[in-house]
DNA sequence: CCTTCATATCCATAATTCATGAATTATGGA
DNA sequence: TCCATAATTCATGAATTATGGATATGAAGG
């Protein structure tokens, strides 16, 4: 993950519809969600959501897959990991005490 | 962390100077850096950096502290944690296998 | 084929964001 | 009090981004 990709990723998540869509896909997990279902869940117009999903795609934060007439979207964990890794790079250069509580906090019980 | 705060945080990190400044402060850790040093390190004008630091401040991603004539900035780990927690909320609803590798990948060796 | 459903793309307008220069505030030292 | 340094604030214009309507693509079914 380089600076440009990271910027694209953060930029993608800095808009309400996209952040909501991404979180929806994170909780949906491997099941993913169709574009239509996402649009309905978020109550946004079809073309607006489509444009926003395209932004998330280009940022590498989601993947999609055609299934007949529907297109199913999934959160891309690799992309998310790359972004977070870039952000936290060298966060604990010799200072585990800075990094450790953050990690623990993110384990969300699993 | 609510949606609005998360959006503010991601938006703050979606601009090159701010993302660079934030990463600089993450690696600087408890030592922090003065506004002037950050401006010099990133080669940006004082007022431009000041405006960008203000955005990071408002997003809760950095803190600052006056020390005589200089103002020292620090990465705010609580803010960062809040943002990441919001993003990953319910990422592993019953599916630890999705969340675990991500966490491990972020432990960056410490 | 023709229709219908699901989604994407094009285009114009509205809204937002950004860097910059000029001016301002705050601090410490002479 | 005066000056230099450190940093912030403000207004502006340029560039980017979001949105909605209309239209296009692509797949399934009759």
mmCIF file of C-alpha atoms (C1' of nucleotides) in Angstrom:
data_model
loop_
_atom_site.group_PDB
_atom_site.id
_atom_site.type_symbol
_atom_site.label_atom_id
_atom_site.label_comp_id
_atom_site.label_asym_id
_atom_site.label_seq_id
_atom_site.Cartn_x
_atom_site.Cartn_y
_atom_site.Cartn_z
ATOM 1 C CA UNK A 1 0.000 0.000 0.000
ATOM 2 C CA UNK A 2 1.441 3.324 -1.023
ATOM 3 C CA UNK A 3 0.436 6.892 -0.219
ATOM 4 C CA UNK A 4 -1.743 7.283 -3.288
ATOM 5 C CA UNK A 5 -3.708 4.103 -2.641
ATOM 6 C CA UNK A 6 -4.141 4.996 1.008
ATOM 7 C CA UNK A 7 -5.439 8.431 0.100
ATOM 8 C CA UNK A 8 -7.885 6.890 -2.330
ATOM 9 C CA UNK A 9 -9.086 4.513 0.368
ATOM 10 C CA UNK A 10 -9.563 7.176 3.038
ATOM 11 C CA UNK A 11 -11.201 9.442 0.540
ATOM 12 C CA UNK A 12 -13.593 6.654 -0.382
ATOM 13 C CA UNK A 13 -14.603 6.258 3.244
ATOM 14 C CA UNK A 14 -15.074 9.954 3.851
ATOM 15 C CA UNK A 15 -18.562 10.096 2.407
ATOM 16 C CA UNK A 16 -21.615 8.958 4.272
ATOM 17 C CA UNK A 17 -23.215 6.654 1.737
ATOM 18 C CA UNK A 18 -19.921 4.942 1.031
ATOM 19 C CA UNK A 19 -18.969 4.542 4.675
ATOM 20 C CA UNK A 20 -22.397 3.109 5.434
ATOM 21 C CA UNK A 21 -22.204 0.781 2.470
ATOM 22 C CA UNK A 22 -18.777 -0.412 3.451
ATOM 23 C CA UNK A 23 -19.804 -1.100 7.036
ATOM 24 C CA UNK A 24 -22.851 -2.919 5.791
ATOM 25 C CA UNK A 25 -20.595 -5.130 3.694
ATOM 26 C CA UNK A 26 -18.210 -5.678 6.596
ATOM 27 C CA UNK A 27 -21.021 -7.012 8.740
ATOM 28 C CA UNK A 28 -22.437 -8.986 5.829
ATOM 29 C CA UNK A 29 -19.133 -10.808 5.566
ATOM 30 C CA UNK A 30 -18.812 -13.590 3.030
ATOM 31 C CA UNK A 31 -22.499 -13.391 2.205
ATOM 32 C CA UNK A 32 -22.038 -9.977 0.671
ATOM 33 C CA UNK A 33 -24.997 -7.924 -0.549
ATOM 34 C CA UNK A 34 -26.433 -7.085 -3.936
ATOM 35 C CA UNK A 35 -26.259 -3.488 -5.124
ATOM 36 C CA UNK A 36 -30.038 -3.293 -4.971
ATOM 37 C CA UNK A 37 -30.197 -4.516 -1.395
ATOM 38 C CA UNK A 38 -27.579 -1.992 -0.349
ATOM 39 C CA UNK A 39 -29.479 0.804 -2.071
ATOM 40 C CA UNK A 40 -32.652 -0.224 -0.307
ATOM 41 C CA UNK A 41 -30.976 -0.591 3.070
ATOM 42 C CA UNK A 42 -29.430 2.844 2.802
ATOM 43 C CA UNK A 43 -32.359 4.483 1.044
ATOM 44 C CA UNK A 44 -30.340 6.032 -1.742
ATOM 45 C CA UNK A 45 -31.069 6.138 -5.435
ATOM 46 C CA UNK A 46 -29.782 3.400 -7.630
ATOM 47 C CA UNK A 47 -27.497 5.516 -9.774
ATOM 48 C CA UNK A 48 -26.046 7.373 -6.813
ATOM 49 C CA UNK A 49 -25.238 4.126 -5.031
ATOM 50 C CA UNK A 50 -23.771 2.665 -8.184
ATOM 51 C CA UNK A 51 -21.410 5.594 -8.507
ATOM 52 C CA UNK A 52 -20.441 5.308 -4.866
ATOM 53 C CA UNK A 53 -19.827 1.573 -5.089
ATOM 54 C CA UNK A 54 -17.597 2.260 -8.068
ATOM 55 C CA UNK A 55 -15.523 4.560 -5.870
ATOM 56 C CA UNK A 56 -15.178 1.860 -3.212
ATOM 57 C CA UNK A 57 -14.239 -0.650 -5.902
ATOM 58 C CA UNK A 58 -11.575 1.574 -7.312
ATOM 59 C CA UNK A 59 -10.224 2.122 -3.821
ATOM 60 C CA UNK A 60 -9.844 -1.630 -3.420
ATOM 61 C CA UNK A 61 -12.154 -1.696 -0.410
ATOM 62 C CA UNK A 62 -14.846 -3.833 -1.981
ATOM 63 C CA UNK A 63 -15.061 -6.527 -4.632
ATOM 64 C CA UNK A 64 -18.039 -7.514 -6.755
ATOM 65 C CA UNK A 65 -19.271 -10.491 -8.652
ATOM 66 C CA UNK A 66 -22.072 -10.836 -11.126
ATOM 67 C CA UNK A 67 -24.673 -13.452 -10.314
ATOM 68 C CA UNK A 68 -27.143 -13.504 -13.134
ATOM 69 C CA UNK A 69 -28.904 -10.212 -13.063
ATOM 70 C CA UNK A 70 -27.669 -9.094 -9.688
ATOM 71 C CA UNK A 71 -24.194 -7.892 -8.837
ATOM 72 C CA UNK A 72 -23.079 -8.891 -5.383
ATOM 73 C CA UNK A 73 -20.623 -6.789 -3.435
ATOM 74 C CA UNK A 74 -18.218 -7.866 -0.696
ATOM 75 C CA UNK A 75 -15.908 -6.012 1.649
ATOM 76 C CA UNK A 76 -12.331 -6.626 0.559
ATOM 77 C CA UNK A 77 -10.428 -7.466 3.700
ATOM 78 C CA UNK A 78 -7.065 -7.309 1.991
ATOM 79 C CA UNK A 79 -7.724 -3.778 0.902
ATOM 80 C CA UNK A 80 -8.843 -2.778 4.366
ATOM 81 C CA UNK A 81 -5.790 -4.392 5.887
ATOM 82 C CA UNK A 82 -3.500 -2.563 3.500
ATOM 83 C CA UNK A 83 -5.036 0.745 4.393
ATOM 84 C CA UNK A 84 -4.829 0.170 8.136
ATOM 85 C CA UNK A 85 -1.311 -1.171 7.893
ATOM 86 C CA UNK A 86 -0.232 1.934 6.051
ATOM 87 C CA UNK A 87 -1.804 4.120 8.697
ATOM 88 C CA UNK A 88 -0.209 2.331 11.611
ATOM 89 C CA UNK A 89 3.152 1.655 10.031
ATOM 90 C CA UNK A 90 5.939 2.171 12.552
ATOM 91 C CA UNK A 91 3.401 3.059 15.190
ATOM 92 C CA UNK A 92 5.371 1.013 17.654
ATOM 93 C CA UNK A 93 8.932 1.668 16.690
ATOM 94 C CA UNK A 94 10.332 0.409 19.940
ATOM 95 C CA UNK A 95 7.228 1.376 21.884
ATOM 96 C CA UNK A 96 4.856 -1.593 22.065
ATOM 97 C CA UNK A 97 2.927 0.182 24.804
ATOM 98 C CA UNK A 98 1.510 2.533 22.169
ATOM 99 C CA UNK A 99 0.427 -0.169 19.809
ATOM 100 C CA UNK A 100 -0.701 -2.948 22.096
ATOM 101 C CA UNK A 101 -3.808 -1.403 23.667
ATOM 102 C CA UNK A 102 -4.985 -0.384 20.241
ATOM 103 C CA UNK A 103 -4.703 -3.909 18.952
ATOM 104 C CA UNK A 104 -6.463 -5.276 21.995
ATOM 105 C CA UNK A 105 -9.237 -2.808 21.563
ATOM 106 C CA UNK A 106 -9.792 -3.936 18.016
ATOM 107 C CA UNK A 107 -10.131 -7.610 18.791
ATOM 108 C CA UNK A 108 -13.808 -6.957 19.452
ATOM 109 C CA UNK A 109 -14.191 -10.112 21.478
ATOM 110 C CA UNK A 110 -13.352 -12.698 18.893
ATOM 111 C CA UNK B 1 -17.658 7.172 17.869
ATOM 112 C CA UNK B 2 -20.667 7.969 15.707
ATOM 113 C CA UNK B 3 -21.071 8.234 11.957
ATOM 114 C CA UNK B 4 -20.435 11.968 11.848
ATOM 115 C CA UNK B 5 -17.202 11.745 13.819
ATOM 116 C CA UNK B 6 -16.014 8.828 11.735
ATOM 117 C CA UNK B 7 -16.707 10.728 8.540
ATOM 118 C CA UNK B 8 -14.777 13.686 9.869
ATOM 119 C CA UNK B 9 -11.864 11.431 10.727
ATOM 120 C CA UNK B 10 -11.723 9.683 7.361
ATOM 121 C CA UNK B 11 -12.154 12.952 5.586
ATOM 122 C CA UNK B 12 -9.254 14.365 7.567
ATOM 123 C CA UNK B 13 -7.014 11.518 6.450
ATOM 124 C CA UNK B 14 -8.007 11.745 2.823
ATOM 125 C CA UNK B 15 -5.616 14.540 1.981
ATOM 126 C CA UNK B 16 -1.933 14.028 1.415
ATOM 127 C CA UNK B 17 -0.456 16.635 3.722
ATOM 128 C CA UNK B 18 -2.740 15.572 6.553
ATOM 129 C CA UNK B 19 -2.137 11.876 6.087
ATOM 130 C CA UNK B 20 1.605 12.473 5.996
ATOM 131 C CA UNK B 21 1.448 14.662 9.059
ATOM 132 C CA UNK B 22 -0.581 12.124 10.943
ATOM 133 C CA UNK B 23 1.778 9.278 10.083
ATOM 134 C CA UNK B 24 4.688 11.448 11.095
ATOM 135 C CA UNK B 25 3.053 11.983 14.466
ATOM 136 C CA UNK B 26 2.268 8.296 14.847
ATOM 137 C CA UNK B 27 5.925 7.425 14.418
ATOM 138 C CA UNK B 28 6.970 10.322 16.612
ATOM 139 C CA UNK B 29 4.905 8.844 19.414
ATOM 140 C CA UNK B 30 4.997 10.527 22.796
ATOM 141 C CA UNK B 31 7.697 12.913 21.659
ATOM 142 C CA UNK B 32 5.315 14.577 19.240
ATOM 143 C CA UNK B 33 6.503 17.274 16.853
ATOM 144 C CA UNK B 34 6.184 21.047 16.685
ATOM 145 C CA UNK B 35 4.095 22.561 13.932
ATOM 146 C CA UNK B 36 7.222 24.103 12.476
ATOM 147 C CA UNK B 37 9.096 20.811 12.378
ATOM 148 C CA UNK B 38 6.193 19.124 10.670
ATOM 149 C CA UNK B 39 5.985 21.898 8.101
ATOM 150 C CA UNK B 40 9.686 21.581 7.418
ATOM 151 C CA UNK B 41 9.588 17.788 7.227
ATOM 152 C CA UNK B 42 6.722 17.870 4.754
ATOM 153 C CA UNK B 43 7.882 20.969 2.915
ATOM 154 C CA UNK B 44 4.597 22.829 3.125
ATOM 155 C CA UNK B 45 3.916 26.427 4.005
ATOM 156 C CA UNK B 46 3.207 27.342 7.564
ATOM 157 C CA UNK B 47 -0.330 28.510 7.041
ATOM 158 C CA UNK B 48 -1.231 25.572 4.860
ATOM 159 C CA UNK B 49 0.033 23.150 7.464
ATOM 160 C CA UNK B 50 -1.694 25.050 10.208
ATOM 161 C CA UNK B 51 -5.012 24.737 8.425
ATOM 162 C CA UNK B 52 -4.440 21.045 7.894
ATOM 163 C CA UNK B 53 -3.454 20.433 11.501
ATOM 164 C CA UNK B 54 -6.627 22.206 12.544
ATOM 165 C CA UNK B 55 -8.600 19.706 10.490
ATOM 166 C CA UNK B 56 -6.835 16.799 12.203
ATOM 167 C CA UNK B 57 -7.443 18.412 15.584
ATOM 168 C CA UNK B 58 -11.119 18.838 14.928
ATOM 169 C CA UNK B 59 -11.288 15.240 13.807
ATOM 170 C CA UNK B 60 -9.859 14.159 17.138
ATOM 171 C CA UNK B 61 -6.891 12.482 15.493
ATOM 172 C CA UNK B 62 -4.239 14.726 16.997
ATOM 173 C CA UNK B 63 -3.798 16.767 20.165
ATOM 174 C CA UNK B 64 -1.596 19.770 20.721
ATOM 175 C CA UNK B 65 0.091 21.554 23.550
ATOM 176 C CA UNK B 66 1.754 24.912 23.698
ATOM 177 C CA UNK B 67 5.348 24.936 24.895
ATOM 178 C CA UNK B 68 6.518 28.505 24.959
ATOM 179 C CA UNK B 69 6.543 29.711 21.415
ATOM 180 C CA UNK B 70 6.128 26.352 19.795
ATOM 181 C CA UNK B 71 2.991 24.249 19.658
ATOM 182 C CA UNK B 72 3.672 20.569 19.851
ATOM 183 C CA UNK B 73 1.377 18.077 18.176
ATOM 184 C CA UNK B 74 0.763 14.435 19.072
ATOM 185 C CA UNK B 75 -1.183 11.623 17.447
ATOM 186 C CA UNK B 76 -4.288 10.959 19.502
ATOM 187 C CA UNK B 77 -4.469 7.213 19.904
ATOM 188 C CA UNK B 78 -7.926 7.317 21.423
ATOM 189 C CA UNK B 79 -9.266 9.102 18.384
ATOM 190 C CA UNK B 80 -7.601 6.667 16.054
ATOM 191 C CA UNK B 81 -8.953 3.743 18.017
ATOM 192 C CA UNK B 82 -12.447 5.158 17.897
ATOM 193 C CA UNK B 83 -12.288 5.522 14.165
ATOM 194 C CA UNK B 84 -10.972 2.012 13.560
ATOM 195 C CA UNK B 85 -13.428 0.508 15.995
ATOM 196 C CA UNK B 86 -16.281 2.176 14.163
ATOM 197 C CA UNK B 87 -15.032 0.842 10.855
ATOM 198 C CA UNK B 88 -14.629 -2.716 12.074
ATOM 199 C CA UNK B 89 -17.693 -2.863 14.286
ATOM 200 C CA UNK B 90 -19.391 -6.224 13.965
ATOM 201 C CA UNK B 91 -16.766 -7.307 11.474
ATOM 202 C CA UNK B 92 -16.700 -10.668 13.165
ATOM 203 C CA UNK B 93 -20.294 -11.297 14.059
ATOM 204 C CA UNK B 94 -19.785 -14.969 14.665
ATOM 205 C CA UNK B 95 -16.968 -15.192 12.174
ATOM 206 C CA UNK B 96 -13.639 -14.771 13.978
ATOM 207 C CA UNK B 97 -11.841 -16.095 10.938
ATOM 208 C CA UNK B 98 -12.578 -12.859 9.153
ATOM 209 C CA UNK B 99 -11.306 -10.628 11.912
ATOM 210 C CA UNK B 100 -8.384 -12.556 13.330
ATOM 211 C CA UNK B 101 -5.925 -12.402 10.432
ATOM 212 C CA UNK B 102 -6.556 -8.708 10.168
ATOM 213 C CA UNK B 103 -5.691 -8.167 13.795
ATOM 214 C CA UNK B 104 -2.595 -10.309 13.512
ATOM 215 C CA UNK B 105 -1.489 -8.390 10.489
ATOM 216 C CA UNK B 106 -1.721 -5.151 12.389
ATOM 217 C CA UNK B 107 0.376 -6.221 15.311
ATOM 218 C CA UNK B 108 3.426 -5.175 13.281
ATOM 219 C CA UNK B 109 5.756 -7.313 15.309
ATOM 220 C CA UNK B 110 5.357 -5.777 18.713
ATOM 221 C "C1'" DC C 1 -37.303 -11.262 -30.335
ATOM 222 C "C1'" DC C 2 -39.431 -8.385 -26.816
ATOM 223 C "C1'" DT C 3 -40.022 -7.163 -22.167
ATOM 224 C "C1'" DT C 4 -38.562 -6.606 -17.675
ATOM 225 C "C1'" DC C 5 -35.431 -6.296 -14.042
ATOM 226 C "C1'" DA C 6 -30.788 -4.992 -12.151
ATOM 227 C "C1'" DT C 7 -27.125 -2.124 -12.660
ATOM 228 C "C1'" DA C 8 -23.989 1.113 -14.911
ATOM 229 C "C1'" DT C 9 -22.814 5.344 -17.456
ATOM 230 C "C1'" DC C 10 -23.368 10.171 -19.210
ATOM 231 C "C1'" DC C 11 -24.158 14.824 -18.403
ATOM 232 C "C1'" DA C 12 -25.279 19.176 -16.195
ATOM 233 C "C1'" DT C 13 -25.676 21.578 -11.943
ATOM 234 C "C1'" DA C 14 -24.814 22.304 -7.119
ATOM 235 C "C1'" DA C 15 -21.842 21.893 -3.366
ATOM 236 C "C1'" DT C 16 -17.489 21.136 -1.218
ATOM 237 C "C1'" DT C 17 -12.502 21.301 -0.668
ATOM 238 C "C1'" DC C 18 -7.887 23.182 -1.117
ATOM 239 C "C1'" DA C 19 -3.694 26.151 -1.299
ATOM 240 C "C1'" DT C 20 -2.397 30.686 -1.083
ATOM 241 C "C1'" DG C 21 -1.373 35.487 0.392
ATOM 242 C "C1'" DA C 22 -2.271 39.015 3.673
ATOM 243 C "C1'" DA C 23 -3.238 40.115 8.127
ATOM 244 C "C1'" DT C 24 -3.397 38.777 13.120
ATOM 245 C "C1'" DT C 25 -2.346 36.739 17.683
ATOM 246 C "C1'" DA C 26 0.842 34.950 21.108
ATOM 247 C "C1'" DT C 27 5.309 34.324 23.210
ATOM 248 C "C1'" DG C 28 10.027 35.334 24.730
ATOM 249 C "C1'" DG C 29 14.082 38.145 24.712
ATOM 250 C "C1'" DA C 30 16.646 42.691 24.397
ATOM 251 C "C1'" DT D 1 8.132 48.559 25.119
ATOM 252 C "C1'" DC D 2 9.938 46.899 20.733
ATOM 253 C "C1'" DC D 3 11.245 43.209 17.850
ATOM 254 C "C1'" DA D 4 11.567 38.568 15.996
ATOM 255 C "C1'" DT D 5 9.687 34.096 15.847
ATOM 256 C "C1'" DA D 6 5.837 30.638 15.848
ATOM 257 C "C1'" DA D 7 1.571 29.798 14.568
ATOM 258 C "C1'" DT D 8 -3.321 30.916 13.382
ATOM 259 C "C1'" DT D 9 -7.190 33.188 10.926
ATOM 260 C "C1'" DC D 10 -9.552 34.916 6.983
ATOM 261 C "C1'" DA D 11 -11.104 35.683 2.172
ATOM 262 C "C1'" DT D 12 -10.606 34.138 -2.436
ATOM 263 C "C1'" DG D 13 -10.379 31.634 -6.685
ATOM 264 C "C1'" DA D 14 -9.454 27.134 -8.772
ATOM 265 C "C1'" DA D 15 -10.322 22.498 -8.815
ATOM 266 C "C1'" DT D 16 -12.740 18.505 -7.338
ATOM 267 C "C1'" DT D 17 -16.791 15.891 -6.016
ATOM 268 C "C1'" DA D 18 -21.771 14.609 -5.336
ATOM 269 C "C1'" DT D 19 -26.291 14.290 -7.055
ATOM 270 C "C1'" DG D 20 -30.236 13.414 -10.049
ATOM 271 C "C1'" DG D 21 -32.442 12.671 -14.484
ATOM 272 C "C1'" DA D 22 -32.017 10.312 -18.622
ATOM 273 C "C1'" DT D 23 -30.156 6.703 -21.075
ATOM 274 C "C1'" DA D 24 -27.541 2.452 -21.983
ATOM 275 C "C1'" DT D 25 -26.048 -2.350 -21.024
ATOM 276 C "C1'" DG D 26 -26.747 -6.993 -19.859
ATOM 277 C "C1'" DA D 27 -29.165 -11.031 -18.303
ATOM 278 C "C1'" DA D 28 -33.448 -13.865 -17.680
ATOM 279 C "C1'" DG D 29 -38.015 -15.218 -19.068
ATOM 280 C "C1'" DG D 30 -42.022 -15.548 -22.123
#
